[in-house]
PDB file of C-alpha atoms in Angstrom:
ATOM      1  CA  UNK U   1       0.000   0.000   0.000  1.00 36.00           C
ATOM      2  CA  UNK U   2       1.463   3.538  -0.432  1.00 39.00           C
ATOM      3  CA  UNK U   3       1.161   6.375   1.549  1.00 41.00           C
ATOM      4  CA  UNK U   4      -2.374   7.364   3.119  1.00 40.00           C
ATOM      5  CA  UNK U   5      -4.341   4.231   1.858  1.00 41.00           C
ATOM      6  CA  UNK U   6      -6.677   2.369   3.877  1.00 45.00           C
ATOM      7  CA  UNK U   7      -7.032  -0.988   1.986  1.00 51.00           C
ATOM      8  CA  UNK U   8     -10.965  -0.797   2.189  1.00 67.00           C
ATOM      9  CA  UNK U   9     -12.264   0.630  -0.729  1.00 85.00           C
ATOM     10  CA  UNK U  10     -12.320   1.441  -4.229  1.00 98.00           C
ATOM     11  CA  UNK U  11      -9.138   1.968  -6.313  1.00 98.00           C
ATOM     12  CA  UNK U  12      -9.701   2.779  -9.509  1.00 98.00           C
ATOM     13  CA  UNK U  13      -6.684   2.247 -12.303  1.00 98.00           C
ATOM     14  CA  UNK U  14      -7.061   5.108 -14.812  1.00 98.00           C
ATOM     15  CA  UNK U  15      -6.013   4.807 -18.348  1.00 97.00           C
ATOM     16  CA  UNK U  16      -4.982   0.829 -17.586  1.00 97.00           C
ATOM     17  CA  UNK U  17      -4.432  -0.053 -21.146  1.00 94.00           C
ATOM     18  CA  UNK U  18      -3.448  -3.624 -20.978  1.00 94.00           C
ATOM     19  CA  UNK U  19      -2.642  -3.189 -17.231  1.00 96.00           C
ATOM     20  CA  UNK U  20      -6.106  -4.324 -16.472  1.00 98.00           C
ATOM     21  CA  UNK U  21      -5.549  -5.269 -12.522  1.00 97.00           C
ATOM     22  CA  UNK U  22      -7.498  -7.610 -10.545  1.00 97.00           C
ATOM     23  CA  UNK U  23      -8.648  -5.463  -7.145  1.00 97.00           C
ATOM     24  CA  UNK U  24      -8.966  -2.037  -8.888  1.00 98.00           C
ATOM     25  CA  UNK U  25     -11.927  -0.604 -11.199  1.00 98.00           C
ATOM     26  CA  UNK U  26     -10.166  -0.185 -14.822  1.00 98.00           C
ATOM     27  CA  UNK U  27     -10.631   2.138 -16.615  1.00 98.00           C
ATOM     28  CA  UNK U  28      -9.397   3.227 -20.615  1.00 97.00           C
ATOM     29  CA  UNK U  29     -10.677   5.001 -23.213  1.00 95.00           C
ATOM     30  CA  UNK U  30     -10.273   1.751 -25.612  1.00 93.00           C
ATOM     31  CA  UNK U  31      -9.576  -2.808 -24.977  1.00 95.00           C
ATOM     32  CA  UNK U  32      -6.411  -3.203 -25.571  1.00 93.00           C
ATOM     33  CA  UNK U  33      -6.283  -6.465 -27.624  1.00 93.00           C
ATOM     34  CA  UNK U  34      -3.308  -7.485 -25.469  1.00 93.00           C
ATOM     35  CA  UNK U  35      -5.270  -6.889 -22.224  1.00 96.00           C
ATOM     36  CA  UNK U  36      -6.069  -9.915 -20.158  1.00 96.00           C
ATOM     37  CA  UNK U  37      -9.862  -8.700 -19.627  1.00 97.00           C
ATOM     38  CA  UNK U  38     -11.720  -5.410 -20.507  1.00 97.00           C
ATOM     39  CA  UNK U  39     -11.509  -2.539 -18.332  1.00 98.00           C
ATOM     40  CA  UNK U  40     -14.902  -2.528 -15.996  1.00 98.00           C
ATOM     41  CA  UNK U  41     -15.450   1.243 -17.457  1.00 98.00           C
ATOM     42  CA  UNK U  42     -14.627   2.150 -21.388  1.00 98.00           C
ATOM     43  CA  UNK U  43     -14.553   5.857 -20.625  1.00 97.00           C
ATOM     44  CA  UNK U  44     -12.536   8.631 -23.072  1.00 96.00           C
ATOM     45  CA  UNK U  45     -12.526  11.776 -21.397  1.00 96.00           C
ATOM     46  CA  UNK U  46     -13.032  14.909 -23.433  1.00 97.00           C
ATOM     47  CA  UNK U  47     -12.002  18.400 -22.881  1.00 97.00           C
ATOM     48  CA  UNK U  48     -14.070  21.824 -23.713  1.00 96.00           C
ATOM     49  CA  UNK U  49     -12.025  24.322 -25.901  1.00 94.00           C
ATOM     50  CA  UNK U  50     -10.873  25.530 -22.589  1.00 93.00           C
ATOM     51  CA  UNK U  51      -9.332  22.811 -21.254  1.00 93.00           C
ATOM     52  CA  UNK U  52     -12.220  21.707 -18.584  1.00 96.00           C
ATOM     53  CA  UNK U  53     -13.160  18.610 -18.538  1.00 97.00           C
ATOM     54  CA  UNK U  54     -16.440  17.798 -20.805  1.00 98.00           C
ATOM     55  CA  UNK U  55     -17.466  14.494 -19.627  1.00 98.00           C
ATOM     56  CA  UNK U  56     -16.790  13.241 -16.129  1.00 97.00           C
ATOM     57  CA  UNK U  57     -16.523  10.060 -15.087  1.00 97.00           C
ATOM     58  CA  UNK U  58     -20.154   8.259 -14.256  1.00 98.00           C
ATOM     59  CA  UNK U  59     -18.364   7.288 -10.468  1.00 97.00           C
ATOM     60  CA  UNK U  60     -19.614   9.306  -7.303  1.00 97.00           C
ATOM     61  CA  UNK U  61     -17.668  11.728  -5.773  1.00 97.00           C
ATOM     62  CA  UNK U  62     -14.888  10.752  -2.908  1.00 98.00           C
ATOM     63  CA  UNK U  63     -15.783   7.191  -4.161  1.00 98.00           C
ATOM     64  CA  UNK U  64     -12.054   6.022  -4.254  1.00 98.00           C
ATOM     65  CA  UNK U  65      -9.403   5.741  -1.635  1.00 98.00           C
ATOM     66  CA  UNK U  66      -6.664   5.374  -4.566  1.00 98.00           C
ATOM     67  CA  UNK U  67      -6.299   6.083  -8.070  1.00 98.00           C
ATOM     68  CA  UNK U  68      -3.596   5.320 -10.151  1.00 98.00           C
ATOM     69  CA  UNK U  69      -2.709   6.638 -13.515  1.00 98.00           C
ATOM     70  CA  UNK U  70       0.357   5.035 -14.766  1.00 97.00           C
ATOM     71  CA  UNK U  71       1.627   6.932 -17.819  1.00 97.00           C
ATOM     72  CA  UNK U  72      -1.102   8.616 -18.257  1.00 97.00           C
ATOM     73  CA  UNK U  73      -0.688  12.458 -17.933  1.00 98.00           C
ATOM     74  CA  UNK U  74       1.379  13.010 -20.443  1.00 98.00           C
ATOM     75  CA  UNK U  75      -1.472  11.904 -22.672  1.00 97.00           C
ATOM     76  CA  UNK U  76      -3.152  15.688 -22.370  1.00 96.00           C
ATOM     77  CA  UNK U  77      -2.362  18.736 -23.332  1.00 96.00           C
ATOM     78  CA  UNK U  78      -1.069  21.167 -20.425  1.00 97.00           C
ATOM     79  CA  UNK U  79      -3.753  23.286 -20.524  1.00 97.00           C
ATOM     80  CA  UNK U  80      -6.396  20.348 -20.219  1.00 97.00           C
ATOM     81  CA  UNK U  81      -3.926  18.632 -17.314  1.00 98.00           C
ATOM     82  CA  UNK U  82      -5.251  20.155 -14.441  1.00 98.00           C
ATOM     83  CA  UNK U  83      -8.827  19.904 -15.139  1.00 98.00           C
ATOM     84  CA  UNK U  84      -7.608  15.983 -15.438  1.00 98.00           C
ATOM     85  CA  UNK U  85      -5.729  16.574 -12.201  1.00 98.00           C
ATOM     86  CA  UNK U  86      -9.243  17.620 -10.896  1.00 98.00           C
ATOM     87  CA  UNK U  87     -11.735  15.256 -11.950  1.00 98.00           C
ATOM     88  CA  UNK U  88      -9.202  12.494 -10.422  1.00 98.00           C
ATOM     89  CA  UNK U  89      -9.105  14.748  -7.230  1.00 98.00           C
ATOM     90  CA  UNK U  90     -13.255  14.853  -7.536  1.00 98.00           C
ATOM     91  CA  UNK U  91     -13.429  10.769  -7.519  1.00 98.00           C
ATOM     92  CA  UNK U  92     -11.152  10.520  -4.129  1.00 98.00           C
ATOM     93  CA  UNK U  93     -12.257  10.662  -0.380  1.00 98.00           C
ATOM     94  CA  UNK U  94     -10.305  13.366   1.393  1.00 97.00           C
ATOM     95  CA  UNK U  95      -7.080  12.019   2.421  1.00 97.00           C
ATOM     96  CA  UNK U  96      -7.097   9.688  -0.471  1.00 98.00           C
ATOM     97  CA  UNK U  97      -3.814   8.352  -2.446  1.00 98.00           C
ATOM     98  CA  UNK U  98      -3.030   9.738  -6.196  1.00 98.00           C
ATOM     99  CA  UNK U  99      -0.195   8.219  -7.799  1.00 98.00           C
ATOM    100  CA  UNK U 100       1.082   9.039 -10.986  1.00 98.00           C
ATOM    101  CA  UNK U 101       4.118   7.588 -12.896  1.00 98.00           C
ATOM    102  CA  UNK U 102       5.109   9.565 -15.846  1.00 98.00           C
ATOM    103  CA  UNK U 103       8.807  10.011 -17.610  1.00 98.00           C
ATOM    104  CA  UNK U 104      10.974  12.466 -16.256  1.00 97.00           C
ATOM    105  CA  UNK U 105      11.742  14.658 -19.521  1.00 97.00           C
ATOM    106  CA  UNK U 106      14.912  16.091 -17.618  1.00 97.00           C
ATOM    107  CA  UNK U 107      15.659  12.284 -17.546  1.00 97.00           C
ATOM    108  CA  UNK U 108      14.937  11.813 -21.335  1.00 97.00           C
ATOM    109  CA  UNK U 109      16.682  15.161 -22.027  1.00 97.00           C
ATOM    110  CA  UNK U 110      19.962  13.793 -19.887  1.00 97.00           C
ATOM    111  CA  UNK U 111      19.518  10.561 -22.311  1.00 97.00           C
ATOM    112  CA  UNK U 112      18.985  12.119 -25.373  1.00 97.00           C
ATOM    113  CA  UNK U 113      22.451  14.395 -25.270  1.00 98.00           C
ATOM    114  CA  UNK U 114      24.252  11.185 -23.942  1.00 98.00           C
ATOM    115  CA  UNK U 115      22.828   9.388 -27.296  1.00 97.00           C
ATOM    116  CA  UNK U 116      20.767   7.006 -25.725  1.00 97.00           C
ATOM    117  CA  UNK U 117      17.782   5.023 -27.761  1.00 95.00           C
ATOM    118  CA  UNK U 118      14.874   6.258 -28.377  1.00 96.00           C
ATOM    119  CA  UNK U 119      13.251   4.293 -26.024  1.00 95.00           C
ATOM    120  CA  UNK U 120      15.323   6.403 -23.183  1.00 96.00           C
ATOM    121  CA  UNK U 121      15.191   9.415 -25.292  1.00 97.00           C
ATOM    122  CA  UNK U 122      12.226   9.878 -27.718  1.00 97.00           C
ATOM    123  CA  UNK U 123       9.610   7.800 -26.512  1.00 96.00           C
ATOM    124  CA  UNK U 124       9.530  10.030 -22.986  1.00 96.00           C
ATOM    125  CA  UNK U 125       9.228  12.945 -25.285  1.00 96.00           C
ATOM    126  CA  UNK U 126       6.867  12.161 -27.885  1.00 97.00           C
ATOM    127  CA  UNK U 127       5.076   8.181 -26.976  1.00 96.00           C
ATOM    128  CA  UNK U 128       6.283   5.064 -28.917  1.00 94.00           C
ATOM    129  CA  UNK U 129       5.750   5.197 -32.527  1.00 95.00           C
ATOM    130  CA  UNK U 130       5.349   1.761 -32.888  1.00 93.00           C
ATOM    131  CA  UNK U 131       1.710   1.835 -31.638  1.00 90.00           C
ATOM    132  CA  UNK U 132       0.458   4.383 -34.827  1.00 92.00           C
ATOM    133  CA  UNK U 133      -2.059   5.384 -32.061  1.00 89.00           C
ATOM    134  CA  UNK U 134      -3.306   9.043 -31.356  1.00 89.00           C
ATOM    135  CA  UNK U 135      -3.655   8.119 -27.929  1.00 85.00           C
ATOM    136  CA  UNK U 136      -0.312   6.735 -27.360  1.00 90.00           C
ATOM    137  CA  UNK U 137       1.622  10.106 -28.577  1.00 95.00           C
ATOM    138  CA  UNK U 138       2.614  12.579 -25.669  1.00 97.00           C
ATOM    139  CA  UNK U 139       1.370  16.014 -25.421  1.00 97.00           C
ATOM    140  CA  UNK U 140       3.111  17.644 -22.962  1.00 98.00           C
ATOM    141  CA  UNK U 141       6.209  16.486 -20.593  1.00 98.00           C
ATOM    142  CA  UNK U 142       6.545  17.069 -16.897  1.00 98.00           C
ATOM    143  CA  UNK U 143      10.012  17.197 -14.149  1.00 98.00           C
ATOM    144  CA  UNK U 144       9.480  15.945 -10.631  1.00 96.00           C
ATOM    145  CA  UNK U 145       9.061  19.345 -10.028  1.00 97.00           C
ATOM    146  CA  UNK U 146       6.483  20.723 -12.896  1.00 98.00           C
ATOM    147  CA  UNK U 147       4.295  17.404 -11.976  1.00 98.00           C
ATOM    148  CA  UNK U 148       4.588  17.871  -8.118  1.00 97.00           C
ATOM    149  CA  UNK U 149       3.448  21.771  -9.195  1.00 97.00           C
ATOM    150  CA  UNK U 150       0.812  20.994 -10.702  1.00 98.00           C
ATOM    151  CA  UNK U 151      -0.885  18.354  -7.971  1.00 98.00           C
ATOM    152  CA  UNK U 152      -0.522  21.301  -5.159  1.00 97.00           C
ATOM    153  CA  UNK U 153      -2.091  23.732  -7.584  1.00 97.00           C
ATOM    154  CA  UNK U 154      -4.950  21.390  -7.951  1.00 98.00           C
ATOM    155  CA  UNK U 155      -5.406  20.348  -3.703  1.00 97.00           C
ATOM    156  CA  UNK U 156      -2.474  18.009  -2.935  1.00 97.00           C
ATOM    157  CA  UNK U 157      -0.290  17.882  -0.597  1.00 90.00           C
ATOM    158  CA  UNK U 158       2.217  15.423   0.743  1.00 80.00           C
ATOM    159  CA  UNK U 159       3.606  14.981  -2.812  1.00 94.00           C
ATOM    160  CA  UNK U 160       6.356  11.886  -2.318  1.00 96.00           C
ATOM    161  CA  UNK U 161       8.363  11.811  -5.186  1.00 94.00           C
ATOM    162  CA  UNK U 162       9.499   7.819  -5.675  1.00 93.00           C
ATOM    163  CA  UNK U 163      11.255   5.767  -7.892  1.00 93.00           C
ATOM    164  CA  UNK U 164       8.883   3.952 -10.638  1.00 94.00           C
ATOM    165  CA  UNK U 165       7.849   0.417 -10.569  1.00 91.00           C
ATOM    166  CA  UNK U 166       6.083  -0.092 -13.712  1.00 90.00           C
ATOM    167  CA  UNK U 167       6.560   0.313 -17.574  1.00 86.00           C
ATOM    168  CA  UNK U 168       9.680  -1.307 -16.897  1.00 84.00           C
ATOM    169  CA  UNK U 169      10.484   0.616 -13.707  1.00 85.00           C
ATOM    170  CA  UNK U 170      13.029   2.540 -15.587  1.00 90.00           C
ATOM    171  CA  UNK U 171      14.283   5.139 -12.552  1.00 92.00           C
ATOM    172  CA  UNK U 172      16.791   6.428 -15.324  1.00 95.00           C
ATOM    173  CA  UNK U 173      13.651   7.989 -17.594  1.00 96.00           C
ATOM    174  CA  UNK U 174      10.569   7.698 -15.511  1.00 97.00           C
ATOM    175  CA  UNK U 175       9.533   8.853 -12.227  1.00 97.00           C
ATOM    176  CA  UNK U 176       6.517   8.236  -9.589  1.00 98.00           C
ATOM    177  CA  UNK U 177       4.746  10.481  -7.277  1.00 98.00           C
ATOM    178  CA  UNK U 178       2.130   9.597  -4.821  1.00 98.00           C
ATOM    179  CA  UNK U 179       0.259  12.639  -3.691  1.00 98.00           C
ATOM    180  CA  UNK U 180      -3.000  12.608  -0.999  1.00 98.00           C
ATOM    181  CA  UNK U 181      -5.740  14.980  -0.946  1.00 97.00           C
ATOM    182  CA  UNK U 182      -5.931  17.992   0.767  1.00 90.00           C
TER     183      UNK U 182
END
C-alpha cells in the first residue's frame, strides 16, 4: 500500500491499457487487444475548448481511496492537465492516495544528449511510434518538479516523489509520485 491508503475501498486504475488489474476498477478510453480482460469502465474523457473537462466520469464523488494513472498524464495537453488533475481529485475521499508515474523529460533530455535510444530518449518525449495510435503520442512532458506543481495547484499535498515500478520501472527515464488529498 502507499502512503495514506486504507485498503478498504475502491481503487480505480485510470487509463490501464493492458494493465487491467485484478482489485482495482479499470478504466481506458479503448480494450487493448493485449489486455487480459476489458476494463470494468470504457470511458474517453473529453475536454471543452478551454481545457475543462467535458465528460466526467459516471463514479460518485470521494468514491475512491486510490487512483492510479500510470503513464497517463502526459497523454493531455497542459492546458487540459489540471482539469484531469481535478476530476481524479473529484473521484477521491479526502485524504485519499493519487499516484502518478510519468517520464521524467529532464531524464529523457539527460539521455537524449548522452545518445541514448529512443526508447530512453524519444519515446519520454513524444510516446512510442510503434503503436500508430493518437492516444499513445505525448502532449506535454513534466520534471518531478512541474508534476509535483501541478498536484498542489490542484489540492495536494504530501507529494512523495518515488522511484517507478512499472513500464519497466526505468528510474533512469521515468519517475513516480504519490500525492493525498488535501
Amino acid at each position: 500500500m502507499g502512503m495514506g491508503s486504507t485498503g478498504d475501498g475502491m481503487k480505480i486504475n485510470f487509463g490501464c491499457g493492458r494493465q487491467v488489474l485484478d482489485g482495482f476498477f479499470n478504466v481506458d478510453a479503448v480494450h487493448s487487444a493485449k489486455a487480459p480482460r476489458a476494463p470494468e469502465l470504457l470511458h474517453a474523457v473529453a475536454f471543452t475548448s478551454a481545457g475543462d473537462v467535458a465528460n466526467p466520469l459516471p463514479l460518485a464523488d470521494g468514491c475512491a481511496d486510490e487512483l492510479h494513472a500510470m503513464h497517463v498524464l502526459e497523454h493531455v495537453y497542459a492546458w487540459e492537465a489540471p482539469a484531469l488533475v481535478r476530476e481524479w481529485r473529484r473521484l477521491l475521499r479526502p485524504g485519499g492516495l493519487l499516484v502518478l508515474e510519468l517520464p521524467n523529460i529532464e531524464s529523457a533530455a539527460r539521455n537524449l544528449l548522452s545518445g541514448r535510444g529512443d526508447q530512453m530518449a524519444m519515446w519520454p518525449l513524444y510516446g512510442d511510434p510503434g503503436h500508430k495510435d493518437p492516444f499513445m503520442c505525448h502532449r506535454w512532458g513534466y520534471t518531478r518538479t512541474t508534476a509535483a506543481a501541478l498536484l498542489e495547484r490542484c489540492g495536494f499535498g504530501s507529494t512523495k516523489q518515488m522511484e517507478p515500478r512499472t513500464h519497466g520501472a526505468r528510474a533512469d527515464r521515468d519517475m513516480r509520485l504519490e500525492a493525498i488529498k488535501a
